[in-house]
PDB file of C-alpha atoms in Angstrom:
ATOM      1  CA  UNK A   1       6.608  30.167  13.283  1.00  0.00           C
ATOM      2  CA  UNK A   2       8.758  29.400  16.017  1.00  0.00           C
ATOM      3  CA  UNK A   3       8.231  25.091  16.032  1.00  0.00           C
ATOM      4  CA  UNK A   4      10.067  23.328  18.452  1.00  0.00           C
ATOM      5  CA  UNK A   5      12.643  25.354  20.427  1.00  0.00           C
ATOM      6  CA  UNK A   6      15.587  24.593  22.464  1.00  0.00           C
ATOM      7  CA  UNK A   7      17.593  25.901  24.691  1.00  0.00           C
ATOM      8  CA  UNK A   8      20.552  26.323  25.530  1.00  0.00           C
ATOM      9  CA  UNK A   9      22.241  25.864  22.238  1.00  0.00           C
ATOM     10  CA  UNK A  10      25.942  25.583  23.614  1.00  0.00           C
ATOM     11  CA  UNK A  11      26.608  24.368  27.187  1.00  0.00           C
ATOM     12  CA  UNK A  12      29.581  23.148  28.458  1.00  0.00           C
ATOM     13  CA  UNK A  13      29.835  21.614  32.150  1.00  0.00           C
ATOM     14  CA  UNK A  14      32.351  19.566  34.536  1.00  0.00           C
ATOM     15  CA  UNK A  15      31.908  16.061  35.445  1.00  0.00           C
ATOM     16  CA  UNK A  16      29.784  15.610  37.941  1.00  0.00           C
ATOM     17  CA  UNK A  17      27.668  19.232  37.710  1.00  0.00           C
ATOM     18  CA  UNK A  18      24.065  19.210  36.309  1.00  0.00           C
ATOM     19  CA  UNK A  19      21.946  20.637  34.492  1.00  0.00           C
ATOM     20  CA  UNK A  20      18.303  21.060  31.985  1.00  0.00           C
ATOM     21  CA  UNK A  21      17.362  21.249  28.963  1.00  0.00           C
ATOM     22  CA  UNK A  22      14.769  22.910  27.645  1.00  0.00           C
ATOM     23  CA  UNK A  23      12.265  22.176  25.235  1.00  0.00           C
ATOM     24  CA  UNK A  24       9.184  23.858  24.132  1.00  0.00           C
ATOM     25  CA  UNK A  25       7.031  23.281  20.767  1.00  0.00           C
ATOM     26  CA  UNK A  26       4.502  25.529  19.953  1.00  0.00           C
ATOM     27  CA  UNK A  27       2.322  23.089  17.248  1.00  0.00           C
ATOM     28  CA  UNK A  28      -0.030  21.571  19.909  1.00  0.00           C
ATOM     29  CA  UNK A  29       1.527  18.334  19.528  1.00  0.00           C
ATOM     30  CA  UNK A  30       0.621  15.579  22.008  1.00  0.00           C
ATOM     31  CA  UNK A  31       4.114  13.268  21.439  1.00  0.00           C
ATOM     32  CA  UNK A  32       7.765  15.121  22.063  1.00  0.00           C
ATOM     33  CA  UNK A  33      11.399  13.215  22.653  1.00  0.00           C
ATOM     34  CA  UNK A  34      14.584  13.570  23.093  1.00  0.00           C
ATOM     35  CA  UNK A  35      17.399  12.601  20.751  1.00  0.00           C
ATOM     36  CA  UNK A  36      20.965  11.919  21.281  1.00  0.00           C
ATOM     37  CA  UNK A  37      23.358  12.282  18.144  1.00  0.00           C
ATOM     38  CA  UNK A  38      26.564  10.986  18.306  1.00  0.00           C
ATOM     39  CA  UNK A  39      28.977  10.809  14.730  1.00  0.00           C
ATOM     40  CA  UNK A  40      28.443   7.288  12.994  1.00  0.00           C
ATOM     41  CA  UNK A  41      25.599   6.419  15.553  1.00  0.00           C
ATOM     42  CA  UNK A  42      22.866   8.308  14.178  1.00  0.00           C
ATOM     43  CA  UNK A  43      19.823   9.930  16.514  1.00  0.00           C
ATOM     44  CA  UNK A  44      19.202   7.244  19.976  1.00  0.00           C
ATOM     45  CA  UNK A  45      15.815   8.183  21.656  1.00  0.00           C
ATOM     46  CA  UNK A  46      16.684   9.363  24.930  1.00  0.00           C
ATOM     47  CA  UNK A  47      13.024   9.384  26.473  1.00  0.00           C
ATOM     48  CA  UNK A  48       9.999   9.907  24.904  1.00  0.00           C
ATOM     49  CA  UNK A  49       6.242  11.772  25.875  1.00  0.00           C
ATOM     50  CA  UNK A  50       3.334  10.165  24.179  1.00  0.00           C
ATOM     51  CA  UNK A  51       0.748  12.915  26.004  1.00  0.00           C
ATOM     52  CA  UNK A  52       0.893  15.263  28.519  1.00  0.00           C
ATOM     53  CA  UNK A  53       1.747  13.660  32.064  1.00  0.00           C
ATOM     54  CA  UNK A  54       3.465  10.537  30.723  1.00  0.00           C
ATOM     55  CA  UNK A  55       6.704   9.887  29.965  1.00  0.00           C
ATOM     56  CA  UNK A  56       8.713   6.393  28.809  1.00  0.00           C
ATOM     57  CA  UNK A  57      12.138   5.234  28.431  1.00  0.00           C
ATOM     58  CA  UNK A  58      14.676   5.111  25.109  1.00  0.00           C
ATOM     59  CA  UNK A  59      17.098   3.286  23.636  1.00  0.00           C
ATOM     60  CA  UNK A  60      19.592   5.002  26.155  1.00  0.00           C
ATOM     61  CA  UNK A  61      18.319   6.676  29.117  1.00  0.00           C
ATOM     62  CA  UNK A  62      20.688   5.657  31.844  1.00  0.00           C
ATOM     63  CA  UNK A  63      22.181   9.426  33.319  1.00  0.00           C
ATOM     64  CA  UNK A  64      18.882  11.064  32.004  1.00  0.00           C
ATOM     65  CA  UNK A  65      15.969  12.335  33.500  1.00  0.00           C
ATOM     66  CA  UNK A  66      12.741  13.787  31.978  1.00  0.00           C
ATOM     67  CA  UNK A  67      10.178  15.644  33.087  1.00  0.00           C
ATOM     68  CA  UNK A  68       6.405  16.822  30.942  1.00  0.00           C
ATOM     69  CA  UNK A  69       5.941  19.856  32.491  1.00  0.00           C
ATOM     70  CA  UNK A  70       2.627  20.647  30.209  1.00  0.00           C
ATOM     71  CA  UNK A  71       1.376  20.285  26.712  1.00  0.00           C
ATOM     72  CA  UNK A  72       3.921  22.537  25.250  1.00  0.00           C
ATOM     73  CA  UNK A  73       7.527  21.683  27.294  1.00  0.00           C
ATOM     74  CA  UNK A  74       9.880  18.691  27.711  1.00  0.00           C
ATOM     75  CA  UNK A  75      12.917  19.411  29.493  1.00  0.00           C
ATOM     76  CA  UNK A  76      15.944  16.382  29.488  1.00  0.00           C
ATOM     77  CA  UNK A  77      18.033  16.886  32.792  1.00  0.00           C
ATOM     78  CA  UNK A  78      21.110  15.611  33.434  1.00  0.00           C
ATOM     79  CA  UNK A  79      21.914  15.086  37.518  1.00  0.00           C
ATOM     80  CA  UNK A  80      25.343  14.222  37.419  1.00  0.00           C
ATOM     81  CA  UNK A  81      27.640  14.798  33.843  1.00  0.00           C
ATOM     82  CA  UNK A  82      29.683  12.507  32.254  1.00  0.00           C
ATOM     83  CA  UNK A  83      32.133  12.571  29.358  1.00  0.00           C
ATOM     84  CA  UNK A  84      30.479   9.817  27.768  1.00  0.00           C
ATOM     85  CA  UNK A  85      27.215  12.560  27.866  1.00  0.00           C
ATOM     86  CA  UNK A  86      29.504  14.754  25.253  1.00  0.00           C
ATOM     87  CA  UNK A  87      26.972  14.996  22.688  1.00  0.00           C
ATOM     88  CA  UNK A  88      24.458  16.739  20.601  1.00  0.00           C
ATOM     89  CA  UNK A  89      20.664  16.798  22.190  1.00  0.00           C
ATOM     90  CA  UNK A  90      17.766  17.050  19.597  1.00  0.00           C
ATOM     91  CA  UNK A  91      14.106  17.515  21.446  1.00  0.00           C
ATOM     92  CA  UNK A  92      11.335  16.790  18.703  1.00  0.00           C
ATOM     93  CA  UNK A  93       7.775  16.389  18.585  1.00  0.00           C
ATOM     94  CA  UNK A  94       4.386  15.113  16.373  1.00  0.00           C
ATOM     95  CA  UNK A  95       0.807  14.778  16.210  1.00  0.00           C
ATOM     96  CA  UNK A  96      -0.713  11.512  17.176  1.00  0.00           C
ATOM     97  CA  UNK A  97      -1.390   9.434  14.469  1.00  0.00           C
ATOM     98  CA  UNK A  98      -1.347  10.723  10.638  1.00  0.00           C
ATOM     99  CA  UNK A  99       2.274  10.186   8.894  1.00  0.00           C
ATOM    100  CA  UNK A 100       4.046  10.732  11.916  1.00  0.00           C
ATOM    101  CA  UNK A 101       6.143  13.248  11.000  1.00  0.00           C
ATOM    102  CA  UNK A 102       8.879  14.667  13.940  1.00  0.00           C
ATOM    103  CA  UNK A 103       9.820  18.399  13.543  1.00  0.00           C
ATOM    104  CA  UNK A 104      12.746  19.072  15.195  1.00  0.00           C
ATOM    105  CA  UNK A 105      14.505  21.961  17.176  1.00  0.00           C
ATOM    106  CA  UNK A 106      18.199  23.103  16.130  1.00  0.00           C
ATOM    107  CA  UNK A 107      19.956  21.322  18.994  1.00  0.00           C
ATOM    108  CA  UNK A 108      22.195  21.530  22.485  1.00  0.00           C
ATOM    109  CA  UNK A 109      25.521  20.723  21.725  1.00  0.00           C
ATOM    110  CA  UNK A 110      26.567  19.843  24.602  1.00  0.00           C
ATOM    111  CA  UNK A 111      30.484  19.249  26.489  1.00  0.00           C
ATOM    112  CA  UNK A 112      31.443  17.219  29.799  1.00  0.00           C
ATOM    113  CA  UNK A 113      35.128  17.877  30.625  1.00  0.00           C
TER     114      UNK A 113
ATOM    115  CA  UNK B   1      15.304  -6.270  17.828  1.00  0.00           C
ATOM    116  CA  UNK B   2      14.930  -3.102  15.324  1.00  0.00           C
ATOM    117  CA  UNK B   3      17.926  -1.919  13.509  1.00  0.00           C
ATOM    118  CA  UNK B   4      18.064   0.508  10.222  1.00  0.00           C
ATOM    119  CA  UNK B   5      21.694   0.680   8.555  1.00  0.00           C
ATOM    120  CA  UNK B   6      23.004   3.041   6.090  1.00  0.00           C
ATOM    121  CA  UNK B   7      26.146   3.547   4.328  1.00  0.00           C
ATOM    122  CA  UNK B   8      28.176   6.456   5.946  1.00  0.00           C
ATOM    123  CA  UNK B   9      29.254   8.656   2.659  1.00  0.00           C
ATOM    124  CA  UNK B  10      28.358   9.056  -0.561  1.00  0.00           C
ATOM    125  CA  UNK B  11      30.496  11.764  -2.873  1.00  0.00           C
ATOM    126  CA  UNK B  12      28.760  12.213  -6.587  1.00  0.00           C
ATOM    127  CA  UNK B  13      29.309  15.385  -8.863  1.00  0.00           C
ATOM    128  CA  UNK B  14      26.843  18.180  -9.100  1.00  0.00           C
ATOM    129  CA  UNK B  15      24.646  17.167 -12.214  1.00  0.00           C
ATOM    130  CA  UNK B  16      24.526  13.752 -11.181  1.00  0.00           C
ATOM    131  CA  UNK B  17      22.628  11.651  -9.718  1.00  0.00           C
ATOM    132  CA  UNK B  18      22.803  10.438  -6.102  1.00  0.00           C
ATOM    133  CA  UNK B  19      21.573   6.243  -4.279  1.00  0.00           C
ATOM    134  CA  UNK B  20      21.051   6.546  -0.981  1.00  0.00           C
ATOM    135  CA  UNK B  21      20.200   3.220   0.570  1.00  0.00           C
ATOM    136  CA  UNK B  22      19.003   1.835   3.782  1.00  0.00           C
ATOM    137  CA  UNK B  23      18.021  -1.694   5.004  1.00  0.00           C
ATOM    138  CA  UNK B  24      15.864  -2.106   8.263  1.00  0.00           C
ATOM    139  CA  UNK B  25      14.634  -5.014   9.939  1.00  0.00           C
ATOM    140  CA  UNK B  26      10.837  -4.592  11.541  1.00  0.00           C
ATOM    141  CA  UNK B  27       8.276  -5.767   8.813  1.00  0.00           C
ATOM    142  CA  UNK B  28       5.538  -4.356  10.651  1.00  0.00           C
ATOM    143  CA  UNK B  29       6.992  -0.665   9.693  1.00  0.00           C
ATOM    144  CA  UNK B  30       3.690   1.738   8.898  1.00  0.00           C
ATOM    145  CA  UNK B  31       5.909   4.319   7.524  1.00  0.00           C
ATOM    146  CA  UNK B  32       9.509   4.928   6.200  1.00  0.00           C
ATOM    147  CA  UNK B  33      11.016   8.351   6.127  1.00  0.00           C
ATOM    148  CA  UNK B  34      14.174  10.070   4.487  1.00  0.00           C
ATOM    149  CA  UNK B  35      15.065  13.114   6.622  1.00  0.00           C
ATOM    150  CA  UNK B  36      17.666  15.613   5.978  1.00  0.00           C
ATOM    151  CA  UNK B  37      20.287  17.330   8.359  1.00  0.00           C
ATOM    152  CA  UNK B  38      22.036  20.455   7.125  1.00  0.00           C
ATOM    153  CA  UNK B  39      25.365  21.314   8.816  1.00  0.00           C
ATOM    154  CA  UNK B  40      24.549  23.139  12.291  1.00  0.00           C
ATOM    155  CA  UNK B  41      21.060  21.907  12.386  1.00  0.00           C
ATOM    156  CA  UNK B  42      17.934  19.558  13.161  1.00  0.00           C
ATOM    157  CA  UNK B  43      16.466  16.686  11.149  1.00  0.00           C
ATOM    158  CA  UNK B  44      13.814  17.738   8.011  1.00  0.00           C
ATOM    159  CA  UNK B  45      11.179  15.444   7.090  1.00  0.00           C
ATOM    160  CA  UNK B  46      12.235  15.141   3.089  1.00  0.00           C
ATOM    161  CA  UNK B  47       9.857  12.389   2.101  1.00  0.00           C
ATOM    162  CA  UNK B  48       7.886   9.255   3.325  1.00  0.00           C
ATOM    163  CA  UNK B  49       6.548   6.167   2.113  1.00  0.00           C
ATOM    164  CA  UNK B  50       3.426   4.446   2.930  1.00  0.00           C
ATOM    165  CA  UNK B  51       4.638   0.452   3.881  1.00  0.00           C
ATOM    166  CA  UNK B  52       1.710  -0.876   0.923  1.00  0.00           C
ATOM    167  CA  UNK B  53       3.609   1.380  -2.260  1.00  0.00           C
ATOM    168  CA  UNK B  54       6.690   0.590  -4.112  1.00  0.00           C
ATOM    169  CA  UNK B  55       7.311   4.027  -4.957  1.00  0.00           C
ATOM    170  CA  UNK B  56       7.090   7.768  -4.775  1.00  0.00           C
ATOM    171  CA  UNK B  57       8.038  10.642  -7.103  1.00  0.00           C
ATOM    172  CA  UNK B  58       8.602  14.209  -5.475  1.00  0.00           C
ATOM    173  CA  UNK B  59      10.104  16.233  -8.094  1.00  0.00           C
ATOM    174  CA  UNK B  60      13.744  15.407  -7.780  1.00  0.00           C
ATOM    175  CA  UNK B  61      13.429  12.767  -5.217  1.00  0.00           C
ATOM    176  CA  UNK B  62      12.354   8.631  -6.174  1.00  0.00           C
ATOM    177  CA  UNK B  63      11.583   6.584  -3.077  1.00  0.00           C
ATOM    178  CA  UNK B  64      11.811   3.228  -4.007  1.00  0.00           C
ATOM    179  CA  UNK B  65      11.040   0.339  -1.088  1.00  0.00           C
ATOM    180  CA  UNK B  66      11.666  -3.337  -1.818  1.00  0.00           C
ATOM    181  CA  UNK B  67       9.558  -4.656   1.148  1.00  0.00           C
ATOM    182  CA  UNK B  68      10.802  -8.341   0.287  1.00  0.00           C
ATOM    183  CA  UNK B  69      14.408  -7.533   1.224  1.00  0.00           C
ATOM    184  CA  UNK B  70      13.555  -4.543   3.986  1.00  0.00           C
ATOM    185  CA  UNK B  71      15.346  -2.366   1.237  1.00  0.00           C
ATOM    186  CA  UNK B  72      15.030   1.898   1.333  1.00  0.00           C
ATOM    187  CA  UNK B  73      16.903   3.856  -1.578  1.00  0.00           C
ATOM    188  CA  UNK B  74      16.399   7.688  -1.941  1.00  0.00           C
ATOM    189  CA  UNK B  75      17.598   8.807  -5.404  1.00  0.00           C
ATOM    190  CA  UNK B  76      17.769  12.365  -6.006  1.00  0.00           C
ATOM    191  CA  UNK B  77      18.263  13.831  -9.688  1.00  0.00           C
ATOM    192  CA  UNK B  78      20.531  16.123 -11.126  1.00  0.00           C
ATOM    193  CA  UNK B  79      22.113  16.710  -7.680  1.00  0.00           C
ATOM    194  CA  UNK B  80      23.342  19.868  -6.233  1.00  0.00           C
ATOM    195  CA  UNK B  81      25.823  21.425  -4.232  1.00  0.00           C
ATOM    196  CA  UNK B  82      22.619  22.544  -1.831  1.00  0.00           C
ATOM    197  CA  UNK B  83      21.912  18.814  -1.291  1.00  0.00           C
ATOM    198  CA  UNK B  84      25.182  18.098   0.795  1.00  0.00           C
ATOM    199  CA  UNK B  85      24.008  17.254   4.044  1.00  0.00           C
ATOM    200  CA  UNK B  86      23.430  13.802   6.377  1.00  0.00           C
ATOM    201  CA  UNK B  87      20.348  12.123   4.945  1.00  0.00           C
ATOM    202  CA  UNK B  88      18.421   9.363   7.336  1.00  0.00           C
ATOM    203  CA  UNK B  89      16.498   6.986   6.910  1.00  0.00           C
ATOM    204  CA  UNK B  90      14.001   6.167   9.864  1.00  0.00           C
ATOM    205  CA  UNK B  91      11.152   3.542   9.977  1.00  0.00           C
ATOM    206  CA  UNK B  92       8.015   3.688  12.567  1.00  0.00           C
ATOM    207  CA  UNK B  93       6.431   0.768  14.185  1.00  0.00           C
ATOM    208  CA  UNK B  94       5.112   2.370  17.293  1.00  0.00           C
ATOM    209  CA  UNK B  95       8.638   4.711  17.508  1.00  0.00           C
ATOM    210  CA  UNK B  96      10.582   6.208  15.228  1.00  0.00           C
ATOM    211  CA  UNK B  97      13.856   4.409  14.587  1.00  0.00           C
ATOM    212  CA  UNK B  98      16.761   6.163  12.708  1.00  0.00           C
ATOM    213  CA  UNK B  99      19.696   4.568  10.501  1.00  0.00           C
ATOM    214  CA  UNK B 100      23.139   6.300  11.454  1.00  0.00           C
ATOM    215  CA  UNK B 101      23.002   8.679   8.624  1.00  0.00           C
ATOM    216  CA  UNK B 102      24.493   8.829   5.599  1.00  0.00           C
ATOM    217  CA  UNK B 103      27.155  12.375   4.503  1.00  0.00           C
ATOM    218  CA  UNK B 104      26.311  13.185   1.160  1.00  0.00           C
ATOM    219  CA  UNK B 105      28.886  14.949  -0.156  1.00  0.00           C
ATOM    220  CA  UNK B 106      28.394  17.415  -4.065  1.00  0.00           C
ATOM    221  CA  UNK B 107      31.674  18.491  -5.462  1.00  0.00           C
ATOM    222  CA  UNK B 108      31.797  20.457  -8.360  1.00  0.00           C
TER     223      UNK B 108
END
């Protein structure tokens, strides 16, 4: 069972370049997000996808963009890298309703130098 | 505004037992969740609470929730070297919120 998977796992980038994400859950889940953990801060929702087609702002989505491409994928990009955007990326996603229980992918750690 | 805090370590010997605890601030919280993060990779659901019980047994795990004081403590028994990892604690209203984590960290 492949989940939720992400990719890429490493990236590193220069300020000012761009780049995507890439998300994709396989669990037919309606809800997906993306996470931004920082040491000491614990996971800040980026954006978040209640259903296919819709998509709302986080706790921090200034630099981000997001886009729903269907059921299944979630991709986080970012148009112009900053330092302050060194971090690690965490895309989850649940069923509606029921315990609400995220599953996670394994991450995108990723660098702006 | 909603806000979930956690110590940041905790270092017990294996055998022991190991307090996590967590304070959050929306009353309205449906559900409270421990998750675990293992070095190198994503959140785990561990165990959740249902806002309307006090507590919950999973084998080594107690959930206890004081819903008076907006208190969370995981406590997990006879604790091993395999449990060393971040644990959260996250409450849902209509999003998940998580605390900052707390390292948990077995020595021998």
């Amino acid at each position: 069972n492949a989940g939720v998977t992400q990719t890429p796992k490493f990236q590193v980038l220069k300020t000012g370049q761009s780049m995507t994400l890439q998300c994709a859950q396989d669990m037919n889940h309606n809800s997906m997000y993306w996470y931004q953990q920082d040491p000491g801060m614990g996971l800040r929702l980026i954006y978040y996808s209640a259903s296919e087609g819709t998509t709302d702002k986080g706790e921090v989505p200034n630099g981000y963009n997001v886009s729903r491409l269907n059921k299944r994928e979630f991709s986080l990009r970012l148009e112009s890298a900053a330092p302050s955007q060194t971090s690690v990326y965490f895309c989850a996603s649940s069923e509606t309703g029921g315990t609400g229980e995220l599953f996670f992918g394994e991450g995108s750690r990723l660098t702006v130098l | 505004g909603e806000d979930v805090e956690q110590s940041l370590f905790l270092s017990v010997r294996e055998g022991d037992s190991s307090v996590i605890n967590c304070t959050y601030t929306d009353s309205s919280s449906t559900y409270l969740y421990w998750y675990k993060q293992e070095p190198g990779a994503g959140l785990q659901l561990l165990t959740y609470i249902f806002s309307n019980m006090d507590m919950k047994q999973d084998q080594r795990l107690t959930v206890l929730l004081n819903k008076k004081d907006k208190h969370l403590s995981l406590r997990i028994a006879d604790t091993q070297t395999g449990d060393s990892a971040i644990y959260f604690c996250a409450e849902r209203d209509d999003k998940l919120i998580f605390g900052t984590g707390t390292r948990l960290q077995v020595f021998p």
